Amino acid sequence: MGVSDQMDQEINKWEQPEQAAPAAEAAGTLDTAQSCRRLTEYLEGILQDVDQARLNVEELSEPCRELGGALCAFHDLARELAAYSLELSKGNLSMAFSENGSCLFSGLKNLHANLKHMTWQASQVAKGDYSQHVSHLGEFSEAFNSMTQQLKARRDLLREEVLVARRRAEIIQSYGEMLVDLLDQRDEWLLVVDQESRKVVHCNKRPEESGYGNALCERCRHRLPIQSKILEWESTERYKVREIEEGKGACYRVISFPIEWEYRPSCVHIIMDISTEKMNARHLADERYHDQDTGVHNRLFLDEYMEQVLRERQDATLCYLDLEGVEKINASYGQKVGDAYIQNFVEIVRKNFRSGDTFARIRDDKFCLILTGNVKHLIERKMDEILTIFQRDDERIFSHNCNFKYSIIEIVGETNERSLEELLEEAEEQVEREKRKKKRREAPMVDFDNW
């Protein structure tokens, strides 16, 4: 082919450009300009929505296909990076670190590692380890470290406050126990009642082995008919003194105040039976209850008083006194001297016992002394002293041997079934038995050899 022929072909080629393009599209490829636009759109799609971006590399022109493949690789990297950062933003720290070596993952990997370590540190702080220190997280590190320092300072302060409160509670508890121990030695009832459960947590009248509960012991049940009022009592006052009457002449003075018992809010009730005191006050101006000659109580008073003692099953000690020689003195010296003899005996007895003890004249020369509790040994010692004083004083006043006999019966309230009359009969029988023994000892011996 000559030069002219070649030139004709080139001219034909430039003269027919629109016919070449359809031929290329028919082959399934884009020209260079179109491929560049397609790649640009693909990159923008990746940056806008990594999951929606699409590219067919085969449609690109030959020079652009290598760049298209590189963008597809970038697309895969961007998809992995987006998924990794999304899980990290949700706080999913349990996922494995990305194995992609791209520099785009370096910052996220460091953040992932720091967050995992910080999570562990936070758990240690929650357990009380305030020595944890965070670094390499800028302002967050400063905030976290400041928080741990404040928590440590607050914990140290709370520990000191707890120690002070614990020492104070121990002191209060020890003082409370000491107070209760001191009060336990008194004759009054002492009940400690839990404010929430309403249970008796301490009673000075209850045996140690019986334990505690919301019910009162057997002794308190008979002696304290006001038990329900004690267990249910509520007051905001720090100290309260009140009197409670409970039928049949029973009357109690109750002193109540709050206390901490075994680290629980409780209330102490000190209960005094003032029934006798009240009865004495009522009878003080009533001549029916007094012996006109001696001024002491009479048999009517003794009957009413002992009815209450026996009904409430109180422990008591009865001393029966038989004054001797009254009839002989009346016969020898007259009624007035006999009355003075009786009055002298009564005054000596009254001086040796408390004013609250019950002393009554039950017949002309018969008397009865009632003391609370089982105190036989005390009365025996007192009676020996009284007999010594009586004989010495009366020997100076009267010209005969002054004397009296006595017997003592202890009344155990829980088991006693005897009435006052039966108790007096038993006591009188003991005295008469002692008199008969004395007569037999003083009777002259019979000399049968000279009879």
Coordinates of C-alpha atoms in Angstrom, one line a residue:
M1 CA 0.0 0.0 0.0
G2 CA 1.3 3.3 -0.9
V3 CA 1.6 6.5 1.2
S4 CA -1.4 7.9 -0.4
D5 CA -3.5 4.9 0.6
Q6 CA -2.4 5.2 4.2
M7 CA -3.3 8.9 4.3
D8 CA -6.7 8.1 2.9
Q9 CA -7.4 5.6 5.7
E10 CA -6.3 8.1 8.5
I11 CA -8.6 10.7 7.0
N12 CA -11.5 8.2 6.9
K13 CA -10.8 7.4 10.5
W14 CA -11.0 11.0 11.7
E15 CA -13.9 11.7 9.5
Q16 CA -16.0 8.9 11.2
P17 CA -15.5 9.3 15.1
E18 CA -19.2 8.6 15.9
Q19 CA -19.0 5.2 14.4
A20 CA -16.1 4.2 16.6
A21 CA -17.9 4.9 19.9
P22 CA -20.8 2.5 19.3
A23 CA -18.3 -0.1 18.4
A24 CA -16.6 0.3 21.8
E25 CA -19.9 0.3 23.8
A26 CA -20.8 -2.8 21.9
A27 CA -17.7 -4.4 23.3
G28 CA -19.0 -3.6 26.9
T29 CA -16.4 -1.0 27.9
L30 CA -16.5 2.8 28.5
D31 CA -14.1 5.2 27.0
T32 CA -11.5 6.9 29.2
A33 CA -13.6 10.0 30.0
Q34 CA -16.6 7.9 31.0
S35 CA -14.4 5.6 33.1
C36 CA -13.0 8.5 35.0
R37 CA -16.5 9.8 35.7
R38 CA -17.6 6.4 36.9
L39 CA -14.5 6.1 39.2
T40 CA -15.2 9.5 40.7
E41 CA -18.9 8.5 41.4
Y42 CA -17.7 5.3 42.9
L43 CA -15.3 7.0 45.3
E44 CA -18.0 9.5 46.3
G45 CA -20.4 6.6 46.9
I46 CA -17.8 4.9 49.2
L47 CA -17.4 8.0 51.2
Q48 CA -21.2 8.6 51.5
D49 CA -22.5 5.1 52.0
V50 CA -20.0 2.3 52.0
D51 CA -22.6 -0.4 51.8
Q52 CA -24.4 1.0 48.8
A53 CA -21.4 1.9 46.5
R54 CA -21.0 -0.4 43.5
L55 CA -18.4 -0.6 40.5
N56 CA -18.0 -3.1 37.6
V57 CA -14.3 -2.9 36.8
E58 CA -14.9 -4.8 33.5
E59 CA -16.9 -1.8 32.1
L60 CA -14.0 0.5 32.5
S61 CA -11.6 1.3 29.7
E62 CA -8.3 -0.6 29.8
P63 CA -6.2 2.2 31.3
C64 CA -8.7 2.8 34.1
R65 CA -9.1 -0.8 35.2
E66 CA -6.0 -0.8 37.5
L67 CA -7.3 2.3 39.3
G68 CA -10.8 0.6 39.5
G69 CA -9.3 -2.4 41.2
A70 CA -7.4 -0.2 43.7
L71 CA -10.7 1.6 44.5
C72 CA -12.4 -1.8 45.1
A73 CA -9.7 -2.7 47.5
F74 CA -10.2 0.6 49.2
H75 CA -13.9 -0.1 49.3
D76 CA -13.3 -3.4 51.2
L77 CA -11.0 -1.5 53.6
A78 CA -13.6 1.2 54.2
R79 CA -16.3 -1.4 54.8
E80 CA -14.2 -3.2 57.4
L81 CA -13.2 0.1 59.0
A82 CA -16.8 1.3 59.2
A83 CA -17.9 -2.0 60.8
Y84 CA -15.1 -2.0 63.3
S85 CA -15.6 1.7 64.4
L86 CA -19.4 1.1 64.7
E87 CA -19.0 -1.9 67.1
L88 CA -16.4 0.2 69.0
S89 CA -18.8 3.1 69.3
K90 CA -21.4 0.7 70.8
G91 CA -19.0 -0.3 73.5
N92 CA -18.4 -3.8 72.2
L93 CA -14.9 -4.3 73.5
S94 CA -15.1 -8.1 73.5
M95 CA -14.5 -8.2 69.7
A96 CA -11.0 -9.2 68.4
F97 CA -8.6 -6.6 67.2
S98 CA -8.6 -6.0 63.5
E99 CA -5.9 -7.9 61.7
N100 CA -5.8 -5.3 58.9
G101 CA -2.4 -3.7 58.8
S102 CA -3.6 -0.4 57.3
C103 CA -2.6 2.8 59.1
L104 CA -6.3 3.7 59.1
F105 CA -6.8 1.1 61.9
S106 CA -3.9 2.3 64.1
G107 CA -5.9 4.9 66.0
L108 CA -8.9 2.7 66.5
K109 CA -6.8 -0.2 67.7
N110 CA -5.1 2.0 70.3
L111 CA -8.5 3.3 71.4
H112 CA -9.8 -0.2 71.6
A113 CA -6.9 -1.3 73.7
N114 CA -7.1 1.7 76.0
L115 CA -10.9 1.2 76.5
K116 CA -10.4 -2.4 77.4
H117 CA -7.7 -1.5 80.0
M118 CA -9.8 1.4 81.3
T119 CA -12.8 -0.9 81.7
W120 CA -10.6 -3.2 83.8
Q121 CA -9.4 -0.3 85.8
A122 CA -12.9 0.9 86.4
S123 CA -13.8 -2.5 87.8
Q124 CA -10.9 -2.3 90.2
V125 CA -12.0 1.2 91.3
A126 CA -15.5 -0.3 91.9
K127 CA -13.8 -2.8 94.2
G128 CA -12.1 -0.1 96.1
D129 CA -8.7 0.1 94.4
Y130 CA -8.3 3.8 94.0
S131 CA -4.6 3.6 93.0
Q132 CA -5.6 3.1 89.3
H133 CA -4.2 5.8 87.0
V134 CA -5.2 6.4 83.3
S135 CA -2.8 8.0 80.8
H136 CA -2.6 8.7 77.1
L137 CA -6.3 9.8 76.9
G138 CA -5.8 13.5 77.3
E139 CA -8.7 15.3 79.1
F140 CA -10.4 12.0 79.8
S141 CA -7.3 10.8 81.7
E142 CA -7.3 14.0 83.8
A143 CA -11.0 13.6 84.6
F144 CA -10.7 9.9 85.5
N145 CA -7.6 10.4 87.7
S146 CA -9.3 13.3 89.4
M147 CA -12.4 11.1 90.1
T148 CA -10.3 8.3 91.6
Q149 CA -8.5 10.8 93.9
Q150 CA -11.8 12.3 95.1
L151 CA -13.2 8.8 95.7
K152 CA -10.1 7.8 97.7
A153 CA -10.4 11.0 99.8
R154 CA -14.1 10.3 100.3
R155 CA -13.5 6.7 101.2
D156 CA -10.8 7.7 103.8
L157 CA -13.2 10.2 105.3
L158 CA -16.0 7.7 105.4
R159 CA -13.7 5.1 107.1
E160 CA -12.9 7.6 109.8
E161 CA -16.5 8.5 110.3
V162 CA -17.4 4.8 110.5
L163 CA -14.7 4.2 113.1
V164 CA -15.9 7.1 115.1
A165 CA -19.5 5.9 114.8
R166 CA -18.5 2.4 115.8
R167 CA -16.6 3.6 118.8
R168 CA -19.5 5.7 119.8
A169 CA -21.9 2.8 119.4
E170 CA -19.6 0.5 121.4
I171 CA -19.5 3.2 124.2
I172 CA -23.3 3.6 124.1
Q173 CA -23.7 -0.2 124.2
S174 CA -21.3 -0.6 127.1
Y175 CA -23.0 2.2 129.0
G176 CA -26.4 0.6 128.3
E177 CA -25.3 -2.8 129.5
M178 CA -23.7 -1.3 132.6
L179 CA -26.9 0.6 133.3
V180 CA -28.9 -2.6 132.9
D181 CA -26.5 -4.6 135.1
L182 CA -26.9 -2.0 137.8
L183 CA -30.7 -2.0 137.5
D184 CA -30.8 -5.8 137.5
Q185 CA -29.7 -5.7 141.1
R186 CA -32.8 -3.9 142.2
D187 CA -36.1 -5.4 143.2
E188 CA -38.0 -3.7 140.5
W189 CA -38.8 -5.3 137.1
L190 CA -36.5 -4.3 134.3
L191 CA -37.7 -5.1 130.8
V192 CA -35.9 -4.2 127.6
V193 CA -38.2 -4.3 124.6
D194 CA -37.1 -4.2 121.0
Q195 CA -38.9 -1.2 119.4
E196 CA -39.4 -2.9 116.0
S197 CA -40.2 -6.5 116.9
R198 CA -41.9 -5.7 120.3
K199 CA -40.1 -8.6 121.8
V200 CA -38.7 -8.8 125.3
V201 CA -34.9 -9.0 124.8
H202 CA -34.0 -8.8 128.5
C203 CA -35.8 -9.4 131.8
N204 CA -34.1 -9.3 135.1
K205 CA -36.6 -11.7 136.6
R206 CA -36.2 -14.4 133.9
P207 CA -33.8 -17.3 134.4
E208 CA -30.8 -17.2 132.0
E209 CA -31.5 -20.6 130.5
S210 CA -35.1 -19.8 129.5
G211 CA -34.2 -17.6 126.6
Y212 CA -36.2 -14.6 125.3
G213 CA -39.2 -14.0 123.2
N214 CA -42.1 -11.7 122.9
A215 CA -43.9 -13.5 125.7
L216 CA -43.1 -12.7 129.3
C217 CA -41.8 -15.4 131.7
E218 CA -44.1 -17.3 134.0
R219 CA -43.3 -15.1 137.0
C220 CA -43.9 -11.9 135.0
R221 CA -47.2 -13.2 133.6
H222 CA -48.6 -13.6 137.1
R223 CA -47.0 -10.4 138.6
L224 CA -47.4 -8.1 135.6
P225 CA -51.0 -7.9 134.3
I226 CA -50.0 -4.8 132.4
Q227 CA -47.7 -6.7 130.1
S228 CA -49.6 -5.9 126.9
K229 CA -49.4 -2.2 127.7
I230 CA -45.7 -2.5 128.3
L231 CA -45.0 -4.3 125.0
E232 CA -47.2 -2.0 122.9
W233 CA -46.1 1.3 124.5
E234 CA -44.8 3.9 122.1
S235 CA -43.6 7.5 122.8
T236 CA -41.3 10.0 121.3
E237 CA -40.4 11.3 124.7
R238 CA -36.8 10.7 126.0
Y239 CA -38.0 10.0 129.5
K240 CA -41.5 9.1 130.8
V241 CA -42.8 8.3 134.3
R242 CA -46.4 7.1 134.5
E243 CA -48.7 5.1 136.8
I244 CA -50.9 2.3 135.5
E245 CA -53.7 0.8 137.4
E246 CA -55.0 -2.7 136.5
G247 CA -58.1 -3.7 138.4
K248 CA -58.3 -5.3 141.9
G249 CA -56.2 -2.6 143.4
A250 CA -53.0 -3.4 141.4
C251 CA -51.0 -0.3 140.6
Y252 CA -47.6 0.1 138.9
R253 CA -45.2 3.0 138.4
V254 CA -43.4 2.7 135.1
I255 CA -40.2 4.6 134.1
S256 CA -39.5 4.3 130.4
F257 CA -36.6 5.6 128.3
P258 CA -35.0 4.7 124.9
I259 CA -31.8 2.7 124.8
E260 CA -29.6 1.0 122.2
W261 CA -29.5 -2.7 123.0
E262 CA -27.2 -4.9 121.0
Y263 CA -27.1 -2.2 118.3
R264 CA -30.9 -2.1 117.9
P265 CA -33.3 0.6 119.0
S266 CA -35.0 -0.5 122.2
C267 CA -36.8 0.8 125.2
V268 CA -36.1 0.2 128.9
H269 CA -39.1 -0.1 131.3
I270 CA -38.5 0.0 135.0
I271 CA -41.6 -1.3 136.7
M272 CA -42.4 -0.9 140.4
D273 CA -45.3 -2.5 142.1
I274 CA -46.8 0.3 144.2
S275 CA -50.0 -1.4 145.0
T276 CA -49.2 -1.6 148.7
E277 CA -48.0 2.0 148.7
K278 CA -51.3 3.1 147.1
M279 CA -53.3 0.9 149.4
N280 CA -51.5 2.3 152.4
A281 CA -52.2 5.8 151.2
R282 CA -55.9 5.0 150.8
H283 CA -56.0 3.3 154.2
L284 CA -53.8 5.9 156.0
A285 CA -56.7 8.0 157.1
D286 CA -59.1 5.1 157.4
E287 CA -59.4 4.0 161.1
R288 CA -60.9 0.6 160.0
Y289 CA -57.4 -0.6 158.9
H290 CA -55.5 0.4 162.1
D291 CA -55.2 -1.0 165.6
Q292 CA -56.3 1.8 167.9
D293 CA -53.9 0.9 170.8
T294 CA -50.7 0.4 168.9
G295 CA -51.1 2.4 165.6
V296 CA -50.0 -0.5 163.4
H297 CA -52.3 -2.2 160.8
N298 CA -55.0 -4.6 162.0
R299 CA -56.3 -8.0 160.7
L300 CA -58.6 -6.4 158.2
F301 CA -55.7 -4.7 156.5
L302 CA -53.6 -7.9 156.6
D303 CA -56.4 -9.8 154.9
E304 CA -56.7 -7.4 152.0
Y305 CA -52.9 -7.1 151.6
M306 CA -52.3 -10.8 151.6
E307 CA -55.1 -11.4 149.2
Q308 CA -53.2 -9.4 146.6
V309 CA -49.8 -11.0 147.5
L310 CA -51.2 -14.5 147.1
R311 CA -53.2 -13.7 144.0
E312 CA -50.1 -12.3 142.2
R313 CA -48.0 -15.2 143.4
Q314 CA -45.4 -12.9 145.0
D315 CA -42.5 -14.3 147.0
A316 CA -42.9 -13.2 150.6
T317 CA -41.9 -14.1 154.1
L318 CA -44.4 -14.3 157.0
C319 CA -43.2 -13.9 160.6
Y320 CA -45.8 -14.8 163.3
L321 CA -45.1 -13.2 166.6
D322 CA -46.5 -14.3 169.9
L323 CA -45.9 -11.9 172.8
E324 CA -45.7 -13.6 176.2
G325 CA -46.7 -12.4 179.6
V326 CA -49.5 -10.0 178.7
E327 CA -52.1 -11.7 180.8
K328 CA -49.9 -11.8 183.9
I329 CA -48.9 -8.1 183.6
N330 CA -52.6 -7.1 183.2
A331 CA -53.5 -9.2 186.3
S332 CA -50.6 -7.9 188.4
Y333 CA -50.2 -4.3 187.3
G334 CA -53.3 -3.4 185.5
Q335 CA -54.5 -2.8 181.9
K336 CA -52.4 0.4 181.3
V337 CA -49.2 -1.3 182.2
G338 CA -50.1 -4.2 180.0
D339 CA -50.8 -1.8 177.1
A340 CA -47.4 0.0 177.7
Y341 CA -45.7 -3.4 177.5
I342 CA -47.3 -4.2 174.2
Q343 CA -46.6 -0.7 172.8
N344 CA -42.9 -1.0 173.8
F345 CA -42.7 -4.3 172.0
V346 CA -44.3 -2.8 168.8
E347 CA -42.0 0.2 168.8
I348 CA -38.9 -2.0 169.0
V349 CA -40.1 -4.2 166.1
R350 CA -41.0 -1.2 163.9
K351 CA -37.6 0.4 164.4
N352 CA -35.8 -2.7 163.2
F353 CA -37.8 -3.0 159.9
R354 CA -38.6 -0.8 157.0
S355 CA -41.6 1.4 157.0
G356 CA -42.8 -0.4 153.8
D357 CA -42.9 -3.8 155.5
T358 CA -46.3 -4.8 156.7
F359 CA -46.7 -5.1 160.4
A360 CA -50.2 -6.0 161.8
R361 CA -51.8 -6.9 165.1
I362 CA -54.1 -9.9 164.5
R363 CA -55.1 -10.6 168.1
D364 CA -54.4 -9.2 171.6
D365 CA -50.9 -10.5 171.9
K366 CA -50.5 -12.0 168.4
F367 CA -48.8 -10.1 165.5
C368 CA -47.7 -10.7 161.9
L369 CA -44.9 -9.3 159.9
I370 CA -44.8 -9.6 156.1
L371 CA -41.6 -8.9 154.1
T372 CA -41.4 -9.2 150.3
G373 CA -39.1 -11.9 149.0
N374 CA -37.8 -15.0 150.7
V375 CA -35.7 -13.5 153.5
K376 CA -36.0 -16.0 156.4
H377 CA -32.3 -15.6 157.3
L378 CA -32.7 -11.8 157.6
I379 CA -35.7 -12.0 159.8
E380 CA -34.1 -14.6 162.1
R381 CA -31.1 -12.3 162.6
K382 CA -33.4 -9.4 163.2
M383 CA -35.5 -11.3 165.7
D384 CA -32.5 -12.2 167.8
E385 CA -31.6 -8.5 168.0
I386 CA -35.1 -7.5 168.8
L387 CA -35.4 -10.1 171.6
T388 CA -32.1 -8.9 173.2
I389 CA -33.3 -5.2 173.1
F390 CA -36.8 -6.1 174.3
Q391 CA -35.6 -8.1 177.3
R392 CA -33.1 -5.5 178.3
D393 CA -35.4 -2.5 178.1
D394 CA -38.5 -4.3 179.5
E395 CA -36.5 -5.7 182.4
R396 CA -35.8 -2.1 183.4
I397 CA -39.5 -1.1 183.1
F398 CA -41.2 -4.3 184.3
S399 CA -40.3 -6.6 187.1
H400 CA -40.7 -9.8 185.1
N401 CA -39.0 -11.7 182.3
C402 CA -40.1 -10.2 179.0
N403 CA -40.2 -12.6 176.0
F404 CA -41.9 -13.5 172.7
K405 CA -41.9 -16.5 170.4
Y406 CA -41.9 -16.4 166.7
S407 CA -42.1 -18.6 163.7
I408 CA -41.1 -17.9 160.0
I409 CA -42.7 -19.3 156.9
E410 CA -41.4 -18.5 153.4
I411 CA -44.0 -18.2 150.7
V412 CA -42.8 -19.2 147.3
G413 CA -45.3 -17.5 145.0
E414 CA -45.1 -19.8 142.1
T415 CA -45.9 -23.0 144.1
N416 CA -47.9 -21.7 147.1
E417 CA -51.4 -23.0 147.3
R418 CA -52.1 -22.0 151.0
S419 CA -54.5 -19.2 152.1
L420 CA -53.6 -16.6 154.7
E421 CA -55.6 -18.5 157.3
E422 CA -53.8 -21.7 156.6
L423 CA -50.4 -19.9 156.7
L424 CA -51.3 -18.4 160.1
E425 CA -52.5 -21.8 161.4
E426 CA -49.2 -23.3 160.4
A427 CA -47.2 -20.5 161.9
E428 CA -49.2 -20.7 165.2
E429 CA -48.7 -24.4 165.4
Q430 CA -44.9 -24.0 165.1
V431 CA -45.0 -21.5 168.0
E432 CA -47.2 -23.8 170.1
R433 CA -44.8 -26.7 169.4
E434 CA -41.9 -24.7 170.5
K435 CA -43.8 -23.7 173.8
R436 CA -44.5 -27.4 174.5
K437 CA -40.8 -28.3 174.1
K438 CA -39.9 -25.5 176.4
K439 CA -42.3 -26.7 179.1
R440 CA -40.9 -30.2 178.9
R441 CA -37.4 -28.9 179.3
E442 CA -38.4 -26.7 182.3
A443 CA -40.5 -29.5 184.0
P444 CA -38.9 -30.7 187.3
M445 CA -37.3 -34.1 187.2
V446 CA -39.2 -36.8 189.4
D447 CA -37.0 -38.5 192.0
F448 CA -38.4 -42.0 191.9
D449 CA -36.0 -43.3 194.6
N450 CA -37.5 -41.0 197.2
W451 CA -41.1 -41.1 195.9

